[in-house]
PDB file of C-alpha atoms and ligand atoms in Angstrom:
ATOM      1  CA  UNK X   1     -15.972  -0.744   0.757  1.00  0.00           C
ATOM      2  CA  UNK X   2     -17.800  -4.062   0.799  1.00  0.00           C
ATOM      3  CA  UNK X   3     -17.858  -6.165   4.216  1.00  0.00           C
ATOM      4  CA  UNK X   4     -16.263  -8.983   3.167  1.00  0.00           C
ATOM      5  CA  UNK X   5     -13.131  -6.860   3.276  1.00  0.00           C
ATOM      6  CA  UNK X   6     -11.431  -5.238   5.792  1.00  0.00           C
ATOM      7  CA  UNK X   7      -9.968  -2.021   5.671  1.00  0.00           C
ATOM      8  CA  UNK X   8      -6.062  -1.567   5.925  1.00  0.00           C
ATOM      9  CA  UNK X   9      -4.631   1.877   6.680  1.00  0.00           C
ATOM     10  CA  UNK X  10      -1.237   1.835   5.616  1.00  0.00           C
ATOM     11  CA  UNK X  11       1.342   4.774   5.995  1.00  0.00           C
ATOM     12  CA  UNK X  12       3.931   5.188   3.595  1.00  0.00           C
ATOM     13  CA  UNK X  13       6.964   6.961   5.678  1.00  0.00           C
ATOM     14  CA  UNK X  14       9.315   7.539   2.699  1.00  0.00           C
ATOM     15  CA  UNK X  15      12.983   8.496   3.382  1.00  0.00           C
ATOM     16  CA  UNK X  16      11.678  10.313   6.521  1.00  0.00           C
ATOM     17  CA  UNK X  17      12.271   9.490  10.346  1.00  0.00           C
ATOM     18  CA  UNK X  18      15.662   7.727  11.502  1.00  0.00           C
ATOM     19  CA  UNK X  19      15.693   4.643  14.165  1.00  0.00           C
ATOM     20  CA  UNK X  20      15.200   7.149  16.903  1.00  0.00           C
ATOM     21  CA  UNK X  21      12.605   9.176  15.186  1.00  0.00           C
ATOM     22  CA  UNK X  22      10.519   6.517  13.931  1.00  0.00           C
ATOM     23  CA  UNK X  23       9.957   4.718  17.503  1.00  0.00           C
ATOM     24  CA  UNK X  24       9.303   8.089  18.811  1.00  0.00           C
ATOM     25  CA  UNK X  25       6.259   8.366  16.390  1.00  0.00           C
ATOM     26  CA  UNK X  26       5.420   4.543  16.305  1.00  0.00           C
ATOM     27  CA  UNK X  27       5.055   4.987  20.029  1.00  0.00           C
ATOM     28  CA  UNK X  28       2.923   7.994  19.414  1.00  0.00           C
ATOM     29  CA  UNK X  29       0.519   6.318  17.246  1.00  0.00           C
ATOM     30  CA  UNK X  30       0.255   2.627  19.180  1.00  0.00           C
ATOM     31  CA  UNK X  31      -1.370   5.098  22.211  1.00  0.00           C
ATOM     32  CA  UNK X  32      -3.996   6.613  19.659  1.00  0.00           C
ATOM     33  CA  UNK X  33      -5.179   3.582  17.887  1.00  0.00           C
ATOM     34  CA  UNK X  34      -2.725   0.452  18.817  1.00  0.00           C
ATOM     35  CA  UNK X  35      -5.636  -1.226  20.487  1.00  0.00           C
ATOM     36  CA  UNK X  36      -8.413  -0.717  17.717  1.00  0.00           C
ATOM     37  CA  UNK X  37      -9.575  -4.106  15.991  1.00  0.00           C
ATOM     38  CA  UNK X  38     -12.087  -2.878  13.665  1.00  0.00           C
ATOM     39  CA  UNK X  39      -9.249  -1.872  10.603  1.00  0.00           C
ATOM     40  CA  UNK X  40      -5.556  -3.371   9.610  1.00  0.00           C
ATOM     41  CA  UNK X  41      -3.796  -0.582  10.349  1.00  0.00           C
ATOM     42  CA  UNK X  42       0.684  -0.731   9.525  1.00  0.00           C
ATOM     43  CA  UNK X  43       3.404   1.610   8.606  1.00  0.00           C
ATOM     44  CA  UNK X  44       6.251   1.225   6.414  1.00  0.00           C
ATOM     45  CA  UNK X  45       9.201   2.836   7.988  1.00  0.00           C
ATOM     46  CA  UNK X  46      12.647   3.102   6.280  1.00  0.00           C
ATOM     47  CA  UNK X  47      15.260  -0.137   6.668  1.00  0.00           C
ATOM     48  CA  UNK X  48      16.923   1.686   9.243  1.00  0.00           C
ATOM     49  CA  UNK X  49      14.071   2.189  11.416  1.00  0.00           C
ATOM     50  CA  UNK X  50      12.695  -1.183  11.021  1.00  0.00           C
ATOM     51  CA  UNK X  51      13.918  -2.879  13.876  1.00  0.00           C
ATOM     52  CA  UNK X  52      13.352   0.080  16.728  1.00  0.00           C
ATOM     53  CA  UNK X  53       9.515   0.370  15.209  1.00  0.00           C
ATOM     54  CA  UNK X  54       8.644  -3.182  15.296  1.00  0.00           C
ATOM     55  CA  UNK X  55       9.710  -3.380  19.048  1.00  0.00           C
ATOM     56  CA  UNK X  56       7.440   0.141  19.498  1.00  0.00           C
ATOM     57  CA  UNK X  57       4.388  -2.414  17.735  1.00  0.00           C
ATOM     58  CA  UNK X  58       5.152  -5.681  19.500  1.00  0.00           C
ATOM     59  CA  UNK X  59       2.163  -5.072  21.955  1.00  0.00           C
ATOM     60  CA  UNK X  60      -0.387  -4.165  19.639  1.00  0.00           C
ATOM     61  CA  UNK X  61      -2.661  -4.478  16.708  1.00  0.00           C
ATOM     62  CA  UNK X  62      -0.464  -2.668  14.156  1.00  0.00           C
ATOM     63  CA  UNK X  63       1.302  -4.293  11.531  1.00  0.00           C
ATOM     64  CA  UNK X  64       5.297  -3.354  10.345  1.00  0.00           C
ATOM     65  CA  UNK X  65       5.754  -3.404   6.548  1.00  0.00           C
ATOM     66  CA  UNK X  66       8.777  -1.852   4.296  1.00  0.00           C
ATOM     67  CA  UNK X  67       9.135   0.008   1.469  1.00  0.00           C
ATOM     68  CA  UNK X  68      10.859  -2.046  -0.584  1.00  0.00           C
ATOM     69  CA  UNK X  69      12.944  -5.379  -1.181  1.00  0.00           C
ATOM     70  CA  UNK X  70      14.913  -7.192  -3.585  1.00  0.00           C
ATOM     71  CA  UNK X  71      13.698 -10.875  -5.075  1.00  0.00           C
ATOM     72  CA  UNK X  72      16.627 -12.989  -4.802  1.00  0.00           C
ATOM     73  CA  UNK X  73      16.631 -14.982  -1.426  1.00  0.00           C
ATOM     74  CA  UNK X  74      20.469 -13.623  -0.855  1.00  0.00           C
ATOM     75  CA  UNK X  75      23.863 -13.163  -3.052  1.00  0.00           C
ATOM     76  CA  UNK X  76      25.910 -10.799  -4.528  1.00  0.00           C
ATOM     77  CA  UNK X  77      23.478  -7.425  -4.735  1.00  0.00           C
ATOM     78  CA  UNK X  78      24.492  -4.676  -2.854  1.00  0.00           C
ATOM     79  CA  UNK X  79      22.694  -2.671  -1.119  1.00  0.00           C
ATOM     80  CA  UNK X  80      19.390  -4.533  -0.873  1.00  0.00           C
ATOM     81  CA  UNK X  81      17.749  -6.173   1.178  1.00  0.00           C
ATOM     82  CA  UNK X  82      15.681  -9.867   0.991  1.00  0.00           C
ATOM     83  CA  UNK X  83      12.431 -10.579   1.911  1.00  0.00           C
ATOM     84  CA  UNK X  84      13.870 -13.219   4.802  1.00  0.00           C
ATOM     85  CA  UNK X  85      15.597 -10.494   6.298  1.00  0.00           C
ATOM     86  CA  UNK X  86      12.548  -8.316   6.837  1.00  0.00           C
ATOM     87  CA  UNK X  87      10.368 -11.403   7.943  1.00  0.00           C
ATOM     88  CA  UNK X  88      13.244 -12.005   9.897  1.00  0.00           C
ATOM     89  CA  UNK X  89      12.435  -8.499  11.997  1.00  0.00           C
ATOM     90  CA  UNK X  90       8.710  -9.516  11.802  1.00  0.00           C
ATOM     91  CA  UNK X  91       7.798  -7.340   8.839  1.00  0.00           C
ATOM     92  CA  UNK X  92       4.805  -8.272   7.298  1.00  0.00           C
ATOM     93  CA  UNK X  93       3.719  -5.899   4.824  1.00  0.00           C
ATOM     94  CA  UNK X  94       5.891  -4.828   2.169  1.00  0.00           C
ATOM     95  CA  UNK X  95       5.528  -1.772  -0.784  1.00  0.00           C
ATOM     96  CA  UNK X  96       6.357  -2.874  -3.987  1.00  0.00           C
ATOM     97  CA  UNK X  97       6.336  -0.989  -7.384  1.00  0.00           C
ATOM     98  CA  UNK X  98       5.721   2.438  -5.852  1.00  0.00           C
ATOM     99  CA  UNK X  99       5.675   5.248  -8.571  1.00  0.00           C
ATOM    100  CA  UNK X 100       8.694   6.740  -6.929  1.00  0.00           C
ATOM    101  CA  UNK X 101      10.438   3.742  -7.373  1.00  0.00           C
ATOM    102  CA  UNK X 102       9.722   3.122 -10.863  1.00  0.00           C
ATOM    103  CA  UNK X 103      10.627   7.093 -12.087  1.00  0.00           C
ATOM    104  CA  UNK X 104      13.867   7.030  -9.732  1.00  0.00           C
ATOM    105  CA  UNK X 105      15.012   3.420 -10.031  1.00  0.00           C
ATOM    106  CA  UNK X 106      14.232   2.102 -13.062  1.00  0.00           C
ATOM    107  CA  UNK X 107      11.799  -0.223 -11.920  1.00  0.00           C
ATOM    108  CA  UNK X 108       9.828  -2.253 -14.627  1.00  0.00           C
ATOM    109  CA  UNK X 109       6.825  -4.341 -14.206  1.00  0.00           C
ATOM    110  CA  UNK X 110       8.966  -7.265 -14.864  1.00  0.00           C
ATOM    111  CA  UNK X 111      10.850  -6.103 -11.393  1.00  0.00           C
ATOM    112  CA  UNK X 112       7.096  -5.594  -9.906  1.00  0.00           C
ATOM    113  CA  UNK X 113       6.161  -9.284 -11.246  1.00  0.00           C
ATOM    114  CA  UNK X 114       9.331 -10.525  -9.517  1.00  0.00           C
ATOM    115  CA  UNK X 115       8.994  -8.691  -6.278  1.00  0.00           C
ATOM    116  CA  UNK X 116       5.530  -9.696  -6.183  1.00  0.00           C
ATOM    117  CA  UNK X 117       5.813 -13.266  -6.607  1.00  0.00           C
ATOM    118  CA  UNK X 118       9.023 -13.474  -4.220  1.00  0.00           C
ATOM    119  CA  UNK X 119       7.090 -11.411  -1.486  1.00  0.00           C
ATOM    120  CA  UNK X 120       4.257 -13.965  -1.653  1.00  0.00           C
ATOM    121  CA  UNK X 121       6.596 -16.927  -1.895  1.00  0.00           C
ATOM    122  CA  UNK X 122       8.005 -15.625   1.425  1.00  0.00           C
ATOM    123  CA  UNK X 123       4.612 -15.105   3.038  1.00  0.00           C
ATOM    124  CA  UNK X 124       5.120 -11.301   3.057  1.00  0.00           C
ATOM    125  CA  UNK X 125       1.911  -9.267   1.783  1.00  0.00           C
ATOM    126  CA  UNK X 126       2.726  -7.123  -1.018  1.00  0.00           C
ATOM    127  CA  UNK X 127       1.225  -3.680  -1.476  1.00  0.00           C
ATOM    128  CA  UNK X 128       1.356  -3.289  -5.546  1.00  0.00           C
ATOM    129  CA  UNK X 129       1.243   0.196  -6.397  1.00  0.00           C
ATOM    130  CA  UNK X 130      -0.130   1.385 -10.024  1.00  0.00           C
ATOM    131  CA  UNK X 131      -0.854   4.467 -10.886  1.00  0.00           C
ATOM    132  CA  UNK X 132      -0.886   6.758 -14.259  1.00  0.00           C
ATOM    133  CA  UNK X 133       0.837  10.208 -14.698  1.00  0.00           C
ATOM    134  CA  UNK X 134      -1.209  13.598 -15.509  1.00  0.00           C
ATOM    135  CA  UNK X 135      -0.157  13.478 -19.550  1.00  0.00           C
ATOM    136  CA  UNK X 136      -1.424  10.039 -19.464  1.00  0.00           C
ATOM    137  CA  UNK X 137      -4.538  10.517 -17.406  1.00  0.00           C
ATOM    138  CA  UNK X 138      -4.849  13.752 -20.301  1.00  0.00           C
ATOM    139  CA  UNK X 139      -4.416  11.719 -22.851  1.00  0.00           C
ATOM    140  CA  UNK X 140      -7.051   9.287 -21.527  1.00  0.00           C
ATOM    141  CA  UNK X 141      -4.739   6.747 -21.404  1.00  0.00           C
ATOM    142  CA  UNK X 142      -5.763   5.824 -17.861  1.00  0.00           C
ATOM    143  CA  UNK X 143      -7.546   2.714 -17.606  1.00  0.00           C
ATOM    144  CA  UNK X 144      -4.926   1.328 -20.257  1.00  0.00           C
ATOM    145  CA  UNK X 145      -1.884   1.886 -18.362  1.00  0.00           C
ATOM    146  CA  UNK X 146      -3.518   0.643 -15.400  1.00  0.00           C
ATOM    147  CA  UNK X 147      -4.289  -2.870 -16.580  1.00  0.00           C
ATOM    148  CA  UNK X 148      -0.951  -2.959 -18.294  1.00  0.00           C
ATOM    149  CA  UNK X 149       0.570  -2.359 -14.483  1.00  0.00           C
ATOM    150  CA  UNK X 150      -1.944  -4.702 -12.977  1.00  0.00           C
ATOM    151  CA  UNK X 151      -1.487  -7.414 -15.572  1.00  0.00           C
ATOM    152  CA  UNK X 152       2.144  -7.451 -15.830  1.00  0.00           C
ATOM    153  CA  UNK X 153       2.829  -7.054 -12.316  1.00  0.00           C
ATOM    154  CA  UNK X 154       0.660  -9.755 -10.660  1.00  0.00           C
ATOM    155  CA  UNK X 155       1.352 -12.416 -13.751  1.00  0.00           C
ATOM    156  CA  UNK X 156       1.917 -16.270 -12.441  1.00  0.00           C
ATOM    157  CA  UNK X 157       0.070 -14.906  -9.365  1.00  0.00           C
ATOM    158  CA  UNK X 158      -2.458 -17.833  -8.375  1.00  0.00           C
ATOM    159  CA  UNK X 159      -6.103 -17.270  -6.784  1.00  0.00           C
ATOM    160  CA  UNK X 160      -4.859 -18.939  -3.409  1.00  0.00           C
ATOM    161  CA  UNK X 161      -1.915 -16.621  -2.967  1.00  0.00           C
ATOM    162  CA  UNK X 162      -3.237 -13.536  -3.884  1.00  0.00           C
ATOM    163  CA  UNK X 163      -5.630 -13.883  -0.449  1.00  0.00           C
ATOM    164  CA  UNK X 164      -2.477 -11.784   1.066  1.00  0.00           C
ATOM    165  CA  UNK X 165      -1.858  -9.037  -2.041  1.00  0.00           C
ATOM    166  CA  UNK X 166      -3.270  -5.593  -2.005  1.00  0.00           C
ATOM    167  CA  UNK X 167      -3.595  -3.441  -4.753  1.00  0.00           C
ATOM    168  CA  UNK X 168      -2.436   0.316  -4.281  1.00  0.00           C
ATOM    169  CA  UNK X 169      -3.961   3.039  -7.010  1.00  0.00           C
ATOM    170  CA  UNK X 170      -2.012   5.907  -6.723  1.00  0.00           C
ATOM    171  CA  UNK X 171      -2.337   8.900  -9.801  1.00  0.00           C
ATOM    172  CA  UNK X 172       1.090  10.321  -9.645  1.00  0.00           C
ATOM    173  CA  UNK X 173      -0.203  13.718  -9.884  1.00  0.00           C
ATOM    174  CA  UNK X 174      -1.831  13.670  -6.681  1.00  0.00           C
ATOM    175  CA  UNK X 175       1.488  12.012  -4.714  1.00  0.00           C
ATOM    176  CA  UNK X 176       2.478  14.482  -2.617  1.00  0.00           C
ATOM    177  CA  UNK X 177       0.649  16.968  -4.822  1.00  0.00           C
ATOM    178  CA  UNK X 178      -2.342  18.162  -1.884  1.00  0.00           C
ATOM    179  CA  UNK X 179      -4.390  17.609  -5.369  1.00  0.00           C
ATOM    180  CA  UNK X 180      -6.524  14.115  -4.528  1.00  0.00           C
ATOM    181  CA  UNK X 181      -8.832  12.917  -7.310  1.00  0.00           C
ATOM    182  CA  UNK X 182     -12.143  12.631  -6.418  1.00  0.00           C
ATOM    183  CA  UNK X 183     -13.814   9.844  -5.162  1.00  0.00           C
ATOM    184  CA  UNK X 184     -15.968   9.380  -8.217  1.00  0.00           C
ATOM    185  CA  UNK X 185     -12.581   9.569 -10.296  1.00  0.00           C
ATOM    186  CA  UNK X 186     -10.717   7.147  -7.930  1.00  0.00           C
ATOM    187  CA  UNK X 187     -13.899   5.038  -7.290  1.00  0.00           C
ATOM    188  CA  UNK X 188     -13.797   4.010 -11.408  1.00  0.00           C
ATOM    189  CA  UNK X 189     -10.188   3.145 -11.673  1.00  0.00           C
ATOM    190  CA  UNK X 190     -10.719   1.071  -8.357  1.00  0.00           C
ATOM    191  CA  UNK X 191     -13.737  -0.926 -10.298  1.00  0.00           C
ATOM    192  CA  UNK X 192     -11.484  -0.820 -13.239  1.00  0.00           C
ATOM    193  CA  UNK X 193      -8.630  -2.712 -11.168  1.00  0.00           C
ATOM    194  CA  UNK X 194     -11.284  -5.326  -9.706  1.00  0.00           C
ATOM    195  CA  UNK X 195     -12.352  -6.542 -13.428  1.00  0.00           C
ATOM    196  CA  UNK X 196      -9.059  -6.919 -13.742  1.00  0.00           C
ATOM    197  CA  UNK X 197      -8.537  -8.874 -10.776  1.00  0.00           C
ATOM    198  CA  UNK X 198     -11.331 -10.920 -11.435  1.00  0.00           C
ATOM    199  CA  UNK X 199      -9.945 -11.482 -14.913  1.00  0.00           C
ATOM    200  CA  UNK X 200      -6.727 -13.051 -13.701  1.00  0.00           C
ATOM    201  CA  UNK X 201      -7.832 -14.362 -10.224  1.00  0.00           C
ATOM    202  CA  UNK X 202     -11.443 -15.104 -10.880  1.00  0.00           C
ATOM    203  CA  UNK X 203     -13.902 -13.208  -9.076  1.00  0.00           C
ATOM    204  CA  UNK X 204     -13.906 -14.315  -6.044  1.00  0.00           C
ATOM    205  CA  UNK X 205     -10.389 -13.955  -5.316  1.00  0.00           C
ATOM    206  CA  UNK X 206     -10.969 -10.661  -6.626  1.00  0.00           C
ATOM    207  CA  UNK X 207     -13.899  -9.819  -4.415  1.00  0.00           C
ATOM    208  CA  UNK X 208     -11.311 -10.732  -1.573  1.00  0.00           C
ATOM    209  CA  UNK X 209      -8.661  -8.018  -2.422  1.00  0.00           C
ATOM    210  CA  UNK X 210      -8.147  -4.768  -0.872  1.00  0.00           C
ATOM    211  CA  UNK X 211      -7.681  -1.996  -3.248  1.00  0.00           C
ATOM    212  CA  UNK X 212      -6.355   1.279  -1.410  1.00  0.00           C
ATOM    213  CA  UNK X 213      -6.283   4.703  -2.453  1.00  0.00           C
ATOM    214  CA  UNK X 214      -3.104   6.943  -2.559  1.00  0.00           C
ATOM    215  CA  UNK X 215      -2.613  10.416  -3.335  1.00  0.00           C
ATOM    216  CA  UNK X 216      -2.919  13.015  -0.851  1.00  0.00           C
ATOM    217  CA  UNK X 217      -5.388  11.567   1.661  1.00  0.00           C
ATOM    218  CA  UNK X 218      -5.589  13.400   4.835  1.00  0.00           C
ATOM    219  CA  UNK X 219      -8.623  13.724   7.530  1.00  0.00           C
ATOM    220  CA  UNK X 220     -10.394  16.254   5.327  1.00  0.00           C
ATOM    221  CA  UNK X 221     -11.271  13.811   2.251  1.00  0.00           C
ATOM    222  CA  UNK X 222     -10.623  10.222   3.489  1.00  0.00           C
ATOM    223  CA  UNK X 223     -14.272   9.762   4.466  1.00  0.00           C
ATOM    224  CA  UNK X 224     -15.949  10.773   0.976  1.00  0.00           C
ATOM    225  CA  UNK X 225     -12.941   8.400  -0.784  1.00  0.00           C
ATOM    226  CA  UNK X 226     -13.426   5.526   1.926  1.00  0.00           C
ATOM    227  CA  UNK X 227     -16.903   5.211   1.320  1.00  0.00           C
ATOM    228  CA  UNK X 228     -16.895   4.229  -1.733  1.00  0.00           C
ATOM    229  CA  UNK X 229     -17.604   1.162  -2.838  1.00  0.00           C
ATOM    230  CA  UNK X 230     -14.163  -0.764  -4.151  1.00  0.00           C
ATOM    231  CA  UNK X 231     -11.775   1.861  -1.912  1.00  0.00           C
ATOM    232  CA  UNK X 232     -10.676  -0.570   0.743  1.00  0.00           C
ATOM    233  CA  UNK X 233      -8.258   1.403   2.702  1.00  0.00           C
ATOM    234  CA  UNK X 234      -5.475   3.797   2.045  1.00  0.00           C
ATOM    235  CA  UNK X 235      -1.514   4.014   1.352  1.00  0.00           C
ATOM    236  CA  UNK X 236      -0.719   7.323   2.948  1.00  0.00           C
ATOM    237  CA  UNK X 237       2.081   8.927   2.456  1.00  0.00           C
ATOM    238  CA  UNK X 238       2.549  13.118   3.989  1.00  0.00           C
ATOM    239  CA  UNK X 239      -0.573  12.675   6.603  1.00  0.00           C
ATOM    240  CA  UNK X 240       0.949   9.019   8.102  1.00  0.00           C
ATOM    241  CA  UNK X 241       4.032  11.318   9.343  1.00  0.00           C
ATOM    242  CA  UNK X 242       1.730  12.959  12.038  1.00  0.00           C
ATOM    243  CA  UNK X 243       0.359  10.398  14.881  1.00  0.00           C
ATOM    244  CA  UNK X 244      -2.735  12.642  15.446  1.00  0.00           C
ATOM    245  CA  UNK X 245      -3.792  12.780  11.278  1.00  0.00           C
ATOM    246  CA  UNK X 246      -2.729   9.004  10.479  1.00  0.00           C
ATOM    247  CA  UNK X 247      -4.915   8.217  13.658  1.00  0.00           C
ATOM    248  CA  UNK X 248      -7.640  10.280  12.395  1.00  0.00           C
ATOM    249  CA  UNK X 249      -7.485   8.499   9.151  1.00  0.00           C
ATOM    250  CA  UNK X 250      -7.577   4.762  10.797  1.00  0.00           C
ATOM    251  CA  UNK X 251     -10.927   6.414  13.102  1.00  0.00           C
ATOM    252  CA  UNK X 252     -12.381   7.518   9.307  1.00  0.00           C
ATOM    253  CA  UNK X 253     -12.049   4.062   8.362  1.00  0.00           C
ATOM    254  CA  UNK X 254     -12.978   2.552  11.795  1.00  0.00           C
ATOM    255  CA  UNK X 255     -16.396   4.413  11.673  1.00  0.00           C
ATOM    256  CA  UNK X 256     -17.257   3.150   8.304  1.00  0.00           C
ATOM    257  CA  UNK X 257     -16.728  -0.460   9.111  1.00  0.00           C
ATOM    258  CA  UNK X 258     -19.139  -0.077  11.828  1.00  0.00           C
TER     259      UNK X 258
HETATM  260  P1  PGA J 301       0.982  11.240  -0.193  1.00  0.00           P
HETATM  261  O1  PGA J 301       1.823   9.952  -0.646  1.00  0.00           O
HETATM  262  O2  PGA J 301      -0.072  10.758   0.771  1.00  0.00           O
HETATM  263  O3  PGA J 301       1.995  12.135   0.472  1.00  0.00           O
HETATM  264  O4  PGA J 301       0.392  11.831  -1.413  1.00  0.00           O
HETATM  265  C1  PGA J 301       1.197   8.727  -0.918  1.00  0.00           C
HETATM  266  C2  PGA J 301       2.194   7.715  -1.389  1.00  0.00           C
HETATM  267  O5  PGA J 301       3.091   8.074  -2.160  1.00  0.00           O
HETATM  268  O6  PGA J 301       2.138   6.536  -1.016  1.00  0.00           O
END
């Protein structure tokens, strides 16, 4: 990580944790780092839970952000939900293009590019996810699916907006997998997603992004990954579901930044 960024440990809770459930562990988490300055810490709870979580985070340092939204401003699409409405219950981070969401729901990076742009429009920051599968990472098709994602999903972005987008690289074998690819591995797809950056953006919009890591980071590996270079944080999924490993994660980053 280079010091002209910040580190931002976000947790990814999934469809896990109700209203009740969610303020229970937001609660747990403001009293083990809701104080800290030295890393953006926030955590994407479900819809549901949005609104009891964000009252758990009003007295602290640790930002709300949701999983997913739709880009039209409002009309006739049920069962989503618009970026007003989650700025409307002081949501400020939002996860867009998550791998889970493309396999399951269809989504494209023309959604991504839409999302993206409407997030930013709305002064949300969007968390782009990208991220190749093991047959494509076998077929060393890696770096080429990655700048089709990054390409396609930030296009029409401009250098000034993109001061509020982070990048997520998450392999989609190590999602939930306990299989994490090393930080040498994730370290060259992160450099690879910075040219890329600095091809659409210029570079130094690009040198201002955060890039985060995703894939089964927990306690045990999130120093070695952190360290390097263009790893500027993390989007953690099973270890943000536990107050004392998501807190260990934010002190990992915390003692870095020193
Ligand atoms: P994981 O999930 O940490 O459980 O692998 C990460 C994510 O999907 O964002």
């Amino acid at each position: 990580m280079s010091n002209s960024r910040k580190y931002l440990i976000a947790g990814n809770w999934k469809m896990n944790c109700n209203a009740g459930e969610g303020a229970a562990l937001a609660s747990e988490i403001v009293a083990e780092v809701g104080q800290q300055t030295d890393v953006n810490v926030c955590f994407c709870p479900a819809f549901t839970a949005l609104e009891t979580v964000s009252k758990e985070l009003s007295d602290s340092n640790i930002a709300l952000g949701a999983q997913n939204m739709h880009f039209e401003a409002s009309g006739a699409y049920t069962g989503e939900v618009s970026a007003e409405m989650l700025r409307h219950l002081f949501v400020s981070y939002v996860i867009l293009g998550h791998s889970e969401r493309r396999e399951y729901f269809g989504e494209t990076d023309v959604v991504v590019n839409q999302k993206t742009r409407a997030a930013l429009a709305a002064n949300l920051k969007p968390i782009v996810c990208v991220g190749e599968s093991l047959e494509q990472r076998e077929a060393d098709e890696t770096i080429a699916v990655i700048k089709t994602q990054v390409e396609a999903g930030l296009a029409g972005v401009t250098a000034e907006e993109s001061e509020a987008l982070v990048v997520a690289y998450e392999p989609i074998w190590a999602i939930g997998t306990g299989k994490t690819a090393t930080p040498e591995m994730a370290e060259a797809v992160h450099l690879e997603i910075r040219n890329c950056l600095a091809g659409l953006l210029g570079e130094e919009a690009a040198g201002k992004i955060r890039i985060l890591y995703g894939g089964s980071m927990k306690p045990e590996n999130a120093d070695a990954l952190l360290a390097q270079e263009n790893i500027d944080g993390g989007l953690i999924g099973g270890a943000s579901l536990k107050a004392q490993s998501f807190a260990s994660l934010v002190h990992s980053a915390a003692k870095l930044a020193q």
